[in-house]
C-alpha positions as MATLAB code, in Angstrom:
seq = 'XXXXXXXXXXXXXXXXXXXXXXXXXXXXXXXXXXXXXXXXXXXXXXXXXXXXXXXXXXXXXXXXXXXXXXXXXXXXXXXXXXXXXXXXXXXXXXXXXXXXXXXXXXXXXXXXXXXXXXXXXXXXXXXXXXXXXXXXXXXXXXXXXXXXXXXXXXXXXXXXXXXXXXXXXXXXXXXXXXXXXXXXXXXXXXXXXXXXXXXXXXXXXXXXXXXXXXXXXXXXXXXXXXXXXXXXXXXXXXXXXXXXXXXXXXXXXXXXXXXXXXXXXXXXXXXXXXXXXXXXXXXXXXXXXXXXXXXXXXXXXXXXXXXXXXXXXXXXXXXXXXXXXXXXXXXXXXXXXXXXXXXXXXXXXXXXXXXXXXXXXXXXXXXXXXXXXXXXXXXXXXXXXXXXXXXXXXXXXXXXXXXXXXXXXXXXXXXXXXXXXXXXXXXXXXXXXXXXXXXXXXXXXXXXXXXXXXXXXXXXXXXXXXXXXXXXXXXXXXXXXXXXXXXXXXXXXXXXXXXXXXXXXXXXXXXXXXXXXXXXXXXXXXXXXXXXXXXXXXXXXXXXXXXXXXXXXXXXXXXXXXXXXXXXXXXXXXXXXXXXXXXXXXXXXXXXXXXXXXXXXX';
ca = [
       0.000    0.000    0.000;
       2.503    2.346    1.254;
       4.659    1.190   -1.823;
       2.087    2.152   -4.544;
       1.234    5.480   -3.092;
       4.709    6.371   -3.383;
       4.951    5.307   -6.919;
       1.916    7.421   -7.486;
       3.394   10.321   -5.996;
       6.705    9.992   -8.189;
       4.680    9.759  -11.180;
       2.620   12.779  -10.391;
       5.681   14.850   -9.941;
       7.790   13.383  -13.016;
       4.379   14.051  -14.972;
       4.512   18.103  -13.037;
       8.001   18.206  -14.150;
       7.790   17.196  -17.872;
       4.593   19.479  -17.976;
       7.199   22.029  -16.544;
       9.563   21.868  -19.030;
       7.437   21.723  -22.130;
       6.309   24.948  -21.039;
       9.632   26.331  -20.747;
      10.605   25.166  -23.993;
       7.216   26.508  -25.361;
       7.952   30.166  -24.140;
      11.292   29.921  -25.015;
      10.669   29.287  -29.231;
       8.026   32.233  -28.101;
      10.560   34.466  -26.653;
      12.780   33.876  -29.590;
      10.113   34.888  -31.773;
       9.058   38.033  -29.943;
      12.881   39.166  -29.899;
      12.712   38.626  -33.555;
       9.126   40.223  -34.040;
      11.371   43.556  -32.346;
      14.274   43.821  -34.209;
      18.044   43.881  -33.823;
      16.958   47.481  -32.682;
      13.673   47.213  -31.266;
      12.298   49.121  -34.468;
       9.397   47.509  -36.512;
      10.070   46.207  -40.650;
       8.394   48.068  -43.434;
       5.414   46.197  -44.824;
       6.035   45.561  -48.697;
       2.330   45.942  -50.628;
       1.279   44.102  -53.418;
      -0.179   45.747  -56.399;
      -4.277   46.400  -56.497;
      -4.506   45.121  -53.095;
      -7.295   46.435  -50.188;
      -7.137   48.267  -47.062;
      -9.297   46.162  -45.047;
     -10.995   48.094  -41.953;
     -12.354   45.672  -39.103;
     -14.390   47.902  -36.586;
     -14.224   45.630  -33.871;
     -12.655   46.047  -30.442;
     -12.323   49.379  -28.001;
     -10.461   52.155  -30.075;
      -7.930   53.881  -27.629;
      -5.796   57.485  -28.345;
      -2.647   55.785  -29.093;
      -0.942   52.526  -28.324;
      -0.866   51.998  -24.474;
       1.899   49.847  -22.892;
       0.233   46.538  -20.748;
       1.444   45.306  -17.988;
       1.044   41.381  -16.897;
      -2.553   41.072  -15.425;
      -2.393   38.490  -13.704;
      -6.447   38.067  -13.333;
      -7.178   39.253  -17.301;
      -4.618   35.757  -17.896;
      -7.356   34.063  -15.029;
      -9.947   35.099  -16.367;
      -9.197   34.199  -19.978;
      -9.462   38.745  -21.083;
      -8.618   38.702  -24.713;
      -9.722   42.100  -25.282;
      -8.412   44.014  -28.326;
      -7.748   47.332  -29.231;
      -7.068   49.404  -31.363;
      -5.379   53.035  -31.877;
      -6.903   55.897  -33.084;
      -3.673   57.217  -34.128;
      -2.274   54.084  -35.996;
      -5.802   54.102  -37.562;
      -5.944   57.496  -39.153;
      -1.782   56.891  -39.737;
      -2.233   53.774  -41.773;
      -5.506   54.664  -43.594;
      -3.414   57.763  -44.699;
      -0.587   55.626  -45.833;
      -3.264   53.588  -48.112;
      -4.360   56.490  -49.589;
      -1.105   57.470  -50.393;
       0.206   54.455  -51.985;
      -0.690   53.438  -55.387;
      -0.653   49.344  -55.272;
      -3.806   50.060  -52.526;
      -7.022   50.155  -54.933;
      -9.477   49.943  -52.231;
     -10.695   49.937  -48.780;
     -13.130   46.985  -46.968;
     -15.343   47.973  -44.043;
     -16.016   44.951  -41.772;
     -18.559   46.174  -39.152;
     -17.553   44.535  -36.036;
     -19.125   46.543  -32.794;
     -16.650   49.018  -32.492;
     -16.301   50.442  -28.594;
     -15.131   54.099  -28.662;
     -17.357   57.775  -28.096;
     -18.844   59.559  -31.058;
     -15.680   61.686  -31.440;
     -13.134   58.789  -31.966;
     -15.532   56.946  -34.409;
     -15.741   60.768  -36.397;
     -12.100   60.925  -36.723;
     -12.468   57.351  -38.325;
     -14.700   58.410  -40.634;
     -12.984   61.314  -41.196;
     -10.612   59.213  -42.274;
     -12.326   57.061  -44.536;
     -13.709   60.407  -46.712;
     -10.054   61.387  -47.039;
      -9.293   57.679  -48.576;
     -12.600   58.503  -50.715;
     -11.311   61.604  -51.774;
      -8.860   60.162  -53.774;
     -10.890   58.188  -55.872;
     -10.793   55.131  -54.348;
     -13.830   52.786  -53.533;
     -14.719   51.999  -50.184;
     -17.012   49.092  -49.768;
     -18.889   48.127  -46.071;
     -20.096   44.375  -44.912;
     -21.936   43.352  -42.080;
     -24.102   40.613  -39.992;
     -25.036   43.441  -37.193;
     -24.806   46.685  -37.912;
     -24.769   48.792  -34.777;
     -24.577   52.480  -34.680;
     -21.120   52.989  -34.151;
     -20.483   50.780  -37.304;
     -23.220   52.219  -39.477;
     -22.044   56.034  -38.462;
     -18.392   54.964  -40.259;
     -19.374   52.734  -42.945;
     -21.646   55.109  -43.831;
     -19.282   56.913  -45.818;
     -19.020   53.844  -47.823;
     -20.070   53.836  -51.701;
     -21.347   50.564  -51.286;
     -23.041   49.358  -48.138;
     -23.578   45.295  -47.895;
     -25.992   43.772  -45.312;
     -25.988   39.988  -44.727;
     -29.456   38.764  -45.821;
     -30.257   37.246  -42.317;
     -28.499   40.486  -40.270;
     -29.605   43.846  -38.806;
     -29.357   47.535  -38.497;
     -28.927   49.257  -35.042;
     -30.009   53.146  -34.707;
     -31.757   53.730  -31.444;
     -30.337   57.312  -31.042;
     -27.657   58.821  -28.723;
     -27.558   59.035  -24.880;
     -25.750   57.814  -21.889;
     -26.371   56.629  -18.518;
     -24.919   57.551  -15.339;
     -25.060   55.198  -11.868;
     -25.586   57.200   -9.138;
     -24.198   55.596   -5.757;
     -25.620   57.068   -2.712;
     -28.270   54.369   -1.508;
     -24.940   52.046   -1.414;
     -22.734   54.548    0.273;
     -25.531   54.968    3.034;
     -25.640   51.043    3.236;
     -21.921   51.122    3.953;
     -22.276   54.209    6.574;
     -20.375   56.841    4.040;
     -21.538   60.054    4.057;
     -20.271   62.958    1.557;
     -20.080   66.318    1.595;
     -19.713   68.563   -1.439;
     -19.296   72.169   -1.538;
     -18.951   73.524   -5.386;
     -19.752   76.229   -7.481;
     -21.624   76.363  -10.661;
     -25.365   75.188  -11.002;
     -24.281   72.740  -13.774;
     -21.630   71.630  -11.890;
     -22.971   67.421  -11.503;
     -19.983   65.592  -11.169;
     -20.568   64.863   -7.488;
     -24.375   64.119   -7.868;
     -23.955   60.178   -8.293;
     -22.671   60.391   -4.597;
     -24.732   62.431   -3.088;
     -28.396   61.866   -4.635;
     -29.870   59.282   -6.223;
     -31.362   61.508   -8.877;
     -30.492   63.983  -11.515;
     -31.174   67.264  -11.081;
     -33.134   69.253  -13.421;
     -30.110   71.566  -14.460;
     -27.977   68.227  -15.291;
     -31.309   66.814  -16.960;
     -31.645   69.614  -18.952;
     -27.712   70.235  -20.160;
     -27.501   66.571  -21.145;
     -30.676   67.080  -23.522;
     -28.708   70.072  -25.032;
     -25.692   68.370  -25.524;
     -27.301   64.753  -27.103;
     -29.556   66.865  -29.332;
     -26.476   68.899  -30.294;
     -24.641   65.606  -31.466;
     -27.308   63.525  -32.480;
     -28.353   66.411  -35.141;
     -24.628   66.625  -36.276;
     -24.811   62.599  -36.444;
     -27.975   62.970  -38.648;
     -26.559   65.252  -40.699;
     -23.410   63.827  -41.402;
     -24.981   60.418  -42.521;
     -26.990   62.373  -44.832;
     -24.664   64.179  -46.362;
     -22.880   60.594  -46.963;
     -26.397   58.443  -47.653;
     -27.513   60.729  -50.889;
     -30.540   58.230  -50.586;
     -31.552   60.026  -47.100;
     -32.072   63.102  -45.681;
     -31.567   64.893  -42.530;
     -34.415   63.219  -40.330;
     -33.474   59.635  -41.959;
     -31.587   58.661  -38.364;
     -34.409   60.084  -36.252;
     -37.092   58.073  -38.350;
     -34.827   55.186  -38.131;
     -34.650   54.741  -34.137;
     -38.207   55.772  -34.315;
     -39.818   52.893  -36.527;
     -37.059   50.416  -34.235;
     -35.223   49.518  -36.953;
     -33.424   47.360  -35.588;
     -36.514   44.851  -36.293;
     -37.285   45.773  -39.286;
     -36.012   42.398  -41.851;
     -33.024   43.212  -44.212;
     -35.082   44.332  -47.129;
     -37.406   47.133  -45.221;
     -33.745   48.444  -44.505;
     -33.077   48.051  -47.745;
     -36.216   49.569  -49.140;
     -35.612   52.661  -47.364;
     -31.769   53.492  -48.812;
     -29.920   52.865  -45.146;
     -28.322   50.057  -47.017;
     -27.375   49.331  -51.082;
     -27.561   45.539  -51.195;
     -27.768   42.294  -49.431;
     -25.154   39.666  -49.431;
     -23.469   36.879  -47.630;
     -20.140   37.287  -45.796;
     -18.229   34.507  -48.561;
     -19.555   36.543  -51.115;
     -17.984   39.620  -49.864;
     -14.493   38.888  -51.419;
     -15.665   38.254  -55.038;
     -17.557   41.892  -54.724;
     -14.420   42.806  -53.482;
     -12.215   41.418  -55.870;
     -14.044   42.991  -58.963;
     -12.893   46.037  -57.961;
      -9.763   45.613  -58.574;
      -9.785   43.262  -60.959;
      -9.138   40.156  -59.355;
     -10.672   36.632  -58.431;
     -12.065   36.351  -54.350;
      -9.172   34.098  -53.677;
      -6.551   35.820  -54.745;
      -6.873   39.504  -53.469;
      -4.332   40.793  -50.997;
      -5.491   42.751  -48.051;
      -3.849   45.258  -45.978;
      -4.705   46.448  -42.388;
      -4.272   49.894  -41.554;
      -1.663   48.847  -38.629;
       0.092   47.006  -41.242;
       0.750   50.199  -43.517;
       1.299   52.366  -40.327;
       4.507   50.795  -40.595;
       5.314   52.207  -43.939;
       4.635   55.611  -41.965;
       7.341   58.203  -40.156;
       4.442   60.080  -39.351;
       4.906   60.496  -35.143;
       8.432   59.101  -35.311;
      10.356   61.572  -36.686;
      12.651   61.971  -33.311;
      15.462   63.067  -34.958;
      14.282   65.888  -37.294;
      15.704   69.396  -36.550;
      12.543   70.904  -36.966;
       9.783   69.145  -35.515;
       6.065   69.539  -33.901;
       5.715   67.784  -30.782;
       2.971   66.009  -30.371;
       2.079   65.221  -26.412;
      -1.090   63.186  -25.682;
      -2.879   63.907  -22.669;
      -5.450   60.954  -21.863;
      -7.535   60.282  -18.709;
      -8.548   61.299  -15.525;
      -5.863   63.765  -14.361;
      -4.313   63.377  -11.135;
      -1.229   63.199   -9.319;
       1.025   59.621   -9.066;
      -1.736   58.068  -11.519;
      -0.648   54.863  -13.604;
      -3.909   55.063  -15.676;
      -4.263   58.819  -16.299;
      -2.500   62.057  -16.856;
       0.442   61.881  -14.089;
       0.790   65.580  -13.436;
       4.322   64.736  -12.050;
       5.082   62.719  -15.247;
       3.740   65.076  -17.619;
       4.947   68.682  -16.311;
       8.576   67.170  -16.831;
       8.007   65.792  -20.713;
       6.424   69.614  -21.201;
       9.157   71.293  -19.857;
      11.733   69.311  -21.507;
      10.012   69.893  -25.342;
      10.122   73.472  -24.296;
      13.925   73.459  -23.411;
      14.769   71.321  -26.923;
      15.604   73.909  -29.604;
      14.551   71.028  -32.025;
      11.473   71.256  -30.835;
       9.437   74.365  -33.128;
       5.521   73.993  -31.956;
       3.889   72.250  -29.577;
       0.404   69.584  -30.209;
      -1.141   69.090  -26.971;
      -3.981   66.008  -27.912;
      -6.251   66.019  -24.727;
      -8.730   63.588  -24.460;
      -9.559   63.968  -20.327;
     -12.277   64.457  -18.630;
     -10.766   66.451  -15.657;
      -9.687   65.392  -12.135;
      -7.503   67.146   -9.688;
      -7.431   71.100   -9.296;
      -3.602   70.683   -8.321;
      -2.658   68.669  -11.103;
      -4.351   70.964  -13.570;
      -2.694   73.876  -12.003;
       0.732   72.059  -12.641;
       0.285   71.150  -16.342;
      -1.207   74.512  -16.969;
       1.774   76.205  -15.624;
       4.162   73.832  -17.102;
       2.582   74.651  -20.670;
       2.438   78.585  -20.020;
       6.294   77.883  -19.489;
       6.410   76.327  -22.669;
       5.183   79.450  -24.515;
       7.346   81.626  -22.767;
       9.875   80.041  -25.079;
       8.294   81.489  -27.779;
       6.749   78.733  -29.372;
       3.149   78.106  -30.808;
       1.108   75.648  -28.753;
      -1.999   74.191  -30.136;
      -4.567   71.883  -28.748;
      -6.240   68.568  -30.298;
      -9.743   67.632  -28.646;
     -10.986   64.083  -28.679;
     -13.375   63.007  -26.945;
     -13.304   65.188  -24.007;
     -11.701   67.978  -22.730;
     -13.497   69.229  -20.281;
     -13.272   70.931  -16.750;
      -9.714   70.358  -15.750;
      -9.203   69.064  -19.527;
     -10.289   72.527  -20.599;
      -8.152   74.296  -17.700;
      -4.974   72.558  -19.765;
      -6.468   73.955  -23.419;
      -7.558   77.186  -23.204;
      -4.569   79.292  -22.518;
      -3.590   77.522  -26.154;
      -2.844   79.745  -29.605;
      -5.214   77.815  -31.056;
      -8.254   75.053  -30.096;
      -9.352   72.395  -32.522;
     -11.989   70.198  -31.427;
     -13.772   67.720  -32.903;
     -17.375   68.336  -33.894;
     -18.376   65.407  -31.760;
     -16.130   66.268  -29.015;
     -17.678   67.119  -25.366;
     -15.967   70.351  -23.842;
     -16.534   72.789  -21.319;
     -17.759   72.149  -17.404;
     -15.153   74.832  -16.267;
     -16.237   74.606  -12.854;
     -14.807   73.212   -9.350;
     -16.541   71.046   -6.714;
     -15.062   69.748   -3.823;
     -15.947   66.311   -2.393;
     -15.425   65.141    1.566;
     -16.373   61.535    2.596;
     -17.029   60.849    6.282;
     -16.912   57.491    7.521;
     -18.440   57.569   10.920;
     -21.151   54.897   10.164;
     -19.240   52.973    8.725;
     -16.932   52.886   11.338;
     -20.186   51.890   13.589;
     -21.231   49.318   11.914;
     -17.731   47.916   12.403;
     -18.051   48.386   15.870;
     -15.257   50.753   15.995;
     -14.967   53.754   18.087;
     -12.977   56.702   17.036;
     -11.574   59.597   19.984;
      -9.661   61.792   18.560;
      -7.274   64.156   21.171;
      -5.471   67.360   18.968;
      -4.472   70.562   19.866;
      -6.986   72.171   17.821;
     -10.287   70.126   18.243;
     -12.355   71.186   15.592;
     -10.034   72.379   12.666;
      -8.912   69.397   11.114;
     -11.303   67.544    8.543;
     -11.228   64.265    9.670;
     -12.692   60.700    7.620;
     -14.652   59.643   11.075;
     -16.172   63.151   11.494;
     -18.717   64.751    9.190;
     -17.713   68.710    8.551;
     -19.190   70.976   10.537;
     -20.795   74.591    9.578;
     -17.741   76.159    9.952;
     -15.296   73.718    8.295;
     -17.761   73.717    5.473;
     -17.615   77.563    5.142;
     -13.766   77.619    5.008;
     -13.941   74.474    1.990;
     -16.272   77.152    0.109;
     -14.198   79.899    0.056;
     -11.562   77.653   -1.331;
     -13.597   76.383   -3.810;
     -14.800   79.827   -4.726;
     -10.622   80.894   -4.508;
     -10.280   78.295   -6.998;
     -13.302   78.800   -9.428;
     -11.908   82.563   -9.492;
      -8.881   81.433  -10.519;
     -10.168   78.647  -12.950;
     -12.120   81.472  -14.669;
      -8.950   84.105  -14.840;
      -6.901   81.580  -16.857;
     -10.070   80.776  -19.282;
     -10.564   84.818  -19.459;
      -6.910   85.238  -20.367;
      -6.381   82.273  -22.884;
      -9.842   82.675  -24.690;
      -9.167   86.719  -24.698;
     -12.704   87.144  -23.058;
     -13.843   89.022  -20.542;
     -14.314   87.499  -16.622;
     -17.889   88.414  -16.639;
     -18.179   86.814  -20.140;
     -16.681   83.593  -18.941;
     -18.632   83.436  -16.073;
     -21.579   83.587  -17.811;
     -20.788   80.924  -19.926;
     -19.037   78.671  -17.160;
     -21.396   77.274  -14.174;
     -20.033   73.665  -14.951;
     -21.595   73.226  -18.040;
     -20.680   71.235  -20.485;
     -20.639   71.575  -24.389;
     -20.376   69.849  -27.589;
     -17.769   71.274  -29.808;
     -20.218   73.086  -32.283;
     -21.846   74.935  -29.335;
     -18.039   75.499  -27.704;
     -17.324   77.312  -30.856;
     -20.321   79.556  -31.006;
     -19.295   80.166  -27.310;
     -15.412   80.997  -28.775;
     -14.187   78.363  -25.856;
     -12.517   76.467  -29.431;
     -11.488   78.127  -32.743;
     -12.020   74.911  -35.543;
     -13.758   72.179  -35.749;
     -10.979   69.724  -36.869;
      -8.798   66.351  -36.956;
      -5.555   66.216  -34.610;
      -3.656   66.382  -38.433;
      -5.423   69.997  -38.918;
      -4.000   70.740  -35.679;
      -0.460   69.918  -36.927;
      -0.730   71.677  -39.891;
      -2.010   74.875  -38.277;
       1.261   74.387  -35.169;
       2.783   73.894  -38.000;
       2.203   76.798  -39.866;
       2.317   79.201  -36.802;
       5.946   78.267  -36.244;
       6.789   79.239  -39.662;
       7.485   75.491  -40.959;
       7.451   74.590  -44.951;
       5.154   71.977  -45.835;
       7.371   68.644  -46.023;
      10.206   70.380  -44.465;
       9.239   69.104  -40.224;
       8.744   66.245  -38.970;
       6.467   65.212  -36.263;
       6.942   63.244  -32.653;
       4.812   61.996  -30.596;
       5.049   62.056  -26.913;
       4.956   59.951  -25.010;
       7.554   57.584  -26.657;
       5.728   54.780  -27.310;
       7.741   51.441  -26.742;
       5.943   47.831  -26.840;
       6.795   45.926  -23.458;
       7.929   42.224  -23.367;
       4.540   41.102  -21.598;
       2.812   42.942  -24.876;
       4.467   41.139  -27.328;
       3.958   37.879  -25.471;
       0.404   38.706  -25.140;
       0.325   39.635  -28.970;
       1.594   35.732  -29.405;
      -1.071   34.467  -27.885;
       0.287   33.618  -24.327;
      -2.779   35.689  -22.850;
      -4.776   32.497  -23.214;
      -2.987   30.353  -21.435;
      -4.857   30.166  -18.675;
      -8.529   30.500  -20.568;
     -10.326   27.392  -19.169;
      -9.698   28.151  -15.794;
     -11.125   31.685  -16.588;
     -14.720   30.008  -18.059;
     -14.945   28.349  -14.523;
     -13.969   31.233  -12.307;
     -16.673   32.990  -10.927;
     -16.196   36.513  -10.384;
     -17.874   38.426   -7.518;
     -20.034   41.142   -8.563;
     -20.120   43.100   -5.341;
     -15.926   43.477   -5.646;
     -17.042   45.989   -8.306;
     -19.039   47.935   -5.734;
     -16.216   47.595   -2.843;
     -13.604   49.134   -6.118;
     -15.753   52.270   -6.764;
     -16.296   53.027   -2.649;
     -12.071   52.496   -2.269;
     -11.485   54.677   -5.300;
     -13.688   57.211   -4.175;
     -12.112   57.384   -0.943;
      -8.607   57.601   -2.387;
      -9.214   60.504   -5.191;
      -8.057   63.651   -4.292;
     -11.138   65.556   -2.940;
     -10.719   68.992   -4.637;
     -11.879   68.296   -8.742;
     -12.177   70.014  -11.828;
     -14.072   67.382  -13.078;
     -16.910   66.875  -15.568;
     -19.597   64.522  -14.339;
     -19.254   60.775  -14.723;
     -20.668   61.092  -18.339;
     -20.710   58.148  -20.500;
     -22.121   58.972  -24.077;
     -23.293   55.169  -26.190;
     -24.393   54.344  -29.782;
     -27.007   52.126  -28.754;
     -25.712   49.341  -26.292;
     -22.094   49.992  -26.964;
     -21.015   52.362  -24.319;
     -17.597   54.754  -23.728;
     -17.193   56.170  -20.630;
];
């Protein structure tokens, strides 16, 4: 007995330890390949293009600014996360590229659910009318066309819907959780002090119901973009006219079969996916089989667009994405990013400054520090211009508006310049631990404690800060925007704009792509077309964990992620603990997230 359980046990270890090293020898023909994927010098090959090949454009995945760095998640590996993205730079960079070159005949939409706000899909499509603009055909599949994908493949000339599929437009809005029946079940109470009646960023945590003034600057701002939307597609859809998308979510669409939506021009024809590449292939003269495709990330290689490092004369191009705080590994890092600025402004190479912000706000002291840093950058003498994605609001518009010039996107959300200040007390929670807190200090009463809800006089100290920095918020907007304080004021009160409004308001100048942007820095620095180059900044550099993820190692551990189950109150426990960490003074817009039907961006 005691024999064969030690023969078991050896043959359960020698079975461990040959399981062991095939692994090893697995990663290490992977490792191999991912050092050869980089380079002898880390730089990626030149793809070579066949002649009258296609651009092929799959809209699915979450778009993102510009390629992020990953680390190794441990629980994404657990719980078998494959999820892809995509960058909005690379995007526009390689569908630029294809336009460019002459062996690309034509482009191929595959609607795929993209995941990305209205403004990132609008510089897509953007995009795709520049490829048009060349002469070029651009054709557009799918099974399930939702609105994201129908709002870029509608600049297709041909739009294909699979006989069996169906067409998404149920209009444009967003939701917002709001979180204060949960905080009082976990005994946290907040306290805001702000000013500006639009101000709503603090609502979810405080009420658990809009108010009227947030209500009613929401309807402004989806009617704003939703008749843009509808007017775009129009201009694009000759076969429909300006209330096309309203009459669409109206008569639900979305059920109507294949030929209703055919019947009323939202789509040209109706074909199977296998059939796609024969329609393809006549375009360029070829058999299904046998015609090469491109993807734009593919051809972005071909690009030195945002590379240029080297070039004596170049525009800088510094993206500034996310929440913005201080020490943050997600967001803008003020402490990260006030060094990069100041060291562009301190490199003679260096001729204009891009700032791309795409943020919805965050910490007052963090936008103080960028805002300084980039008012030390034009002290140099330099033009500095600002990109708007998708937003740039509140402390993203403290950061812009001291610019020389403000594009925006049309579809780009903008404004909220406002403050609010938000103070969580734990007390009851503390009770309901059973925990006592006595506090001794030689001045009871002045500190603002987590156990101790402010008092009236704390409270009217917090204002006057918050007022001190409203004031100040609305001096910088006065002086970059050339306005007057009253004028600003007037326009302020934490409300929040779509671009097209923002430039009636003159808080932007254009309505344009990050490359109009460049061109206009550019220009302002005195630069000859084809005679700069351009840098982007951060320095993008793939990690090792990315390019092992890229190879397919992120799957590793997928069956034990389809029998994990995940807890869905740790998602509650995450928003209370990163509520209680944030910095409680914010220039922030509210917790807006802005969908094309069911697909959301927050």
């Amino acid at each position: 007995m005691l024999k064969k359980f030690f023969l078991n046990l050896l043959s359960s270890f020698v079975g461990a330890w040959l399981a062991l090293g095939l692994f090893c020898i697995v990663l290490f023909f992977v490792v191999i390949g991912v050092a050869a994927s980089m380079g002898a010098d880390g730089e990626s090959t030149s793809t070579k293009v066949s002649s009258d090949s296609v651009l092929v454009l799959d809209l699915s995945g979450t778009i993102v600014e510009t390629p992020e760095s990953s680390q190794l998640d441990f629980m994404s590996l657990a719980y078998g996360s494959k999820e892809s993205t995509m960058a909005l730079n690379v995007l526009v960079d390689g569908i630029r590229e294809a336009k460019l070159s002459k062996n690309i005949k034509a482009m191929y939409i595959k609607c795929g659910h993209p995941v990305a706000s209205p403004a990132t899909l609008n510089a897509v499509r953007m995009a795709v009318a520049d490829f048009k603009d060349s002469g070029k055909k651009v054709y557009a599949y799918a099974d399930m066309m939702t609105m994201g994908d129908y709002f870029v493949a509608s600049q297709a000339d041909s739009l294909f819907l699979n006989p069996g599929g169906m067409v998404e437009i149920s209009g444009l809005g967003g939701t917002t959780l709001f979180y204060k029946d949960l905080l009082d079940k976990i005994g946290i109470k907040m306290t805001l002090v702000k000013v500006g009646t639009f101000k709503s960023a603090a609502e979810p945590y405080i009420s658990n119901t809009m108010s009227e003034p947030a209500r009613a600057q929401l309807d402004t701002l989806y009617g704003s973009m939703w008749s843009y939307i509808g007017r775009a597609v129009a201009e694009s859809r000759k076969g429909l006219d300006d209330n096309a998308m309203n009459a669409a979510a109206d008569s639900f669409i979305m059920f109507q079969t294949p030929k209703q939506v055919l019947k009323g021009h939202y789509v040209d024809a109706l074909a199977y996916e296998r059939q796609m590449d024969d329609i393809v292939g006549r375009i360029v003269g070829k058999e299904g089989k046998d015609v090469k495709y491109y993807t734009p990330q593919a051809l972005a290689d071909n690009s030195n667009w945002g590379s240029d490092y080297d070039s004596k004369r170049k525009v800088a191009v510094l993206y500034a994405t996310g929440e913005i705080a201080e020490y943050s590994k997600t967001g803008i890092d003020c402490y990260s990013l006030v060094p990069q600025i100041t060291k562009l402004a301190d490199d003679d190479k260096v001729k204009a400054l891009v700032l791309r912000v795409n943020s919805p706000g965050g910490s007052v002291f963090g936008s103080e520090q960028i805002g300084e840093a980039l008012d030390y950058f034009k002290s140099k003498g330099k033009p500095f211009v600002v990109s708007m994605g998708d937003y740039a609001a509140s402390g993203g518009y403290w950061i812009s508006c001291t610019a020389d010039k403000i594009y925006a996107d049309p579809l780009t959300i903008t404004g909220s310049i406002g403050i609010f200040g938000l103070f969580p007390s734990a007390e009851g929670l503390a009770a309901k631990l059973g925990v006592t807190p006595q506090t001794v200090s030689t001045n009871p009463g002045k500190n603002i404690s987590l156990f101790y809800t402010p008092n009236a006089e704390q409270i009217d100290v917090l204002q006057t800060y918050i007022n001190d920095g409203y004031s100040r918020f609305v001096r910088r907007v006065a002086k970059g925007r050339k306005m007057k304080e009253s004028r600003v004021r007037q326009i302020a009160e934490g409300r929040v704009y779509c671009a097209e409004q923002a430039l009636n308001l003159k808080l932007v100048d254009e309505l344009g792509s990050l490359d109009d942007a460049v061109a206009d820095a550019a220009k302002l620095a005195k630069l000859k077309d084809d005679d700069y180059g351009v840098a982007i900044y951060p320095q993008y550099k793939p990690d090792f964990w990315e390019i092992l993820k890229a190879e397919g190692l992120d799957n590793l551990n997928q069956e034990l992620g389809r029998i994990a189950n995940c807890n869905p109150e740790s998602a509650l426990i995450f928003e209370a603990g990163r509520l209680l960490r944030r910095d409680p003074f914010q220039a922030r817009m509210m917790p807006l997230s802005v969908s094309f039907g069911n697909l959301t961006k927050k």
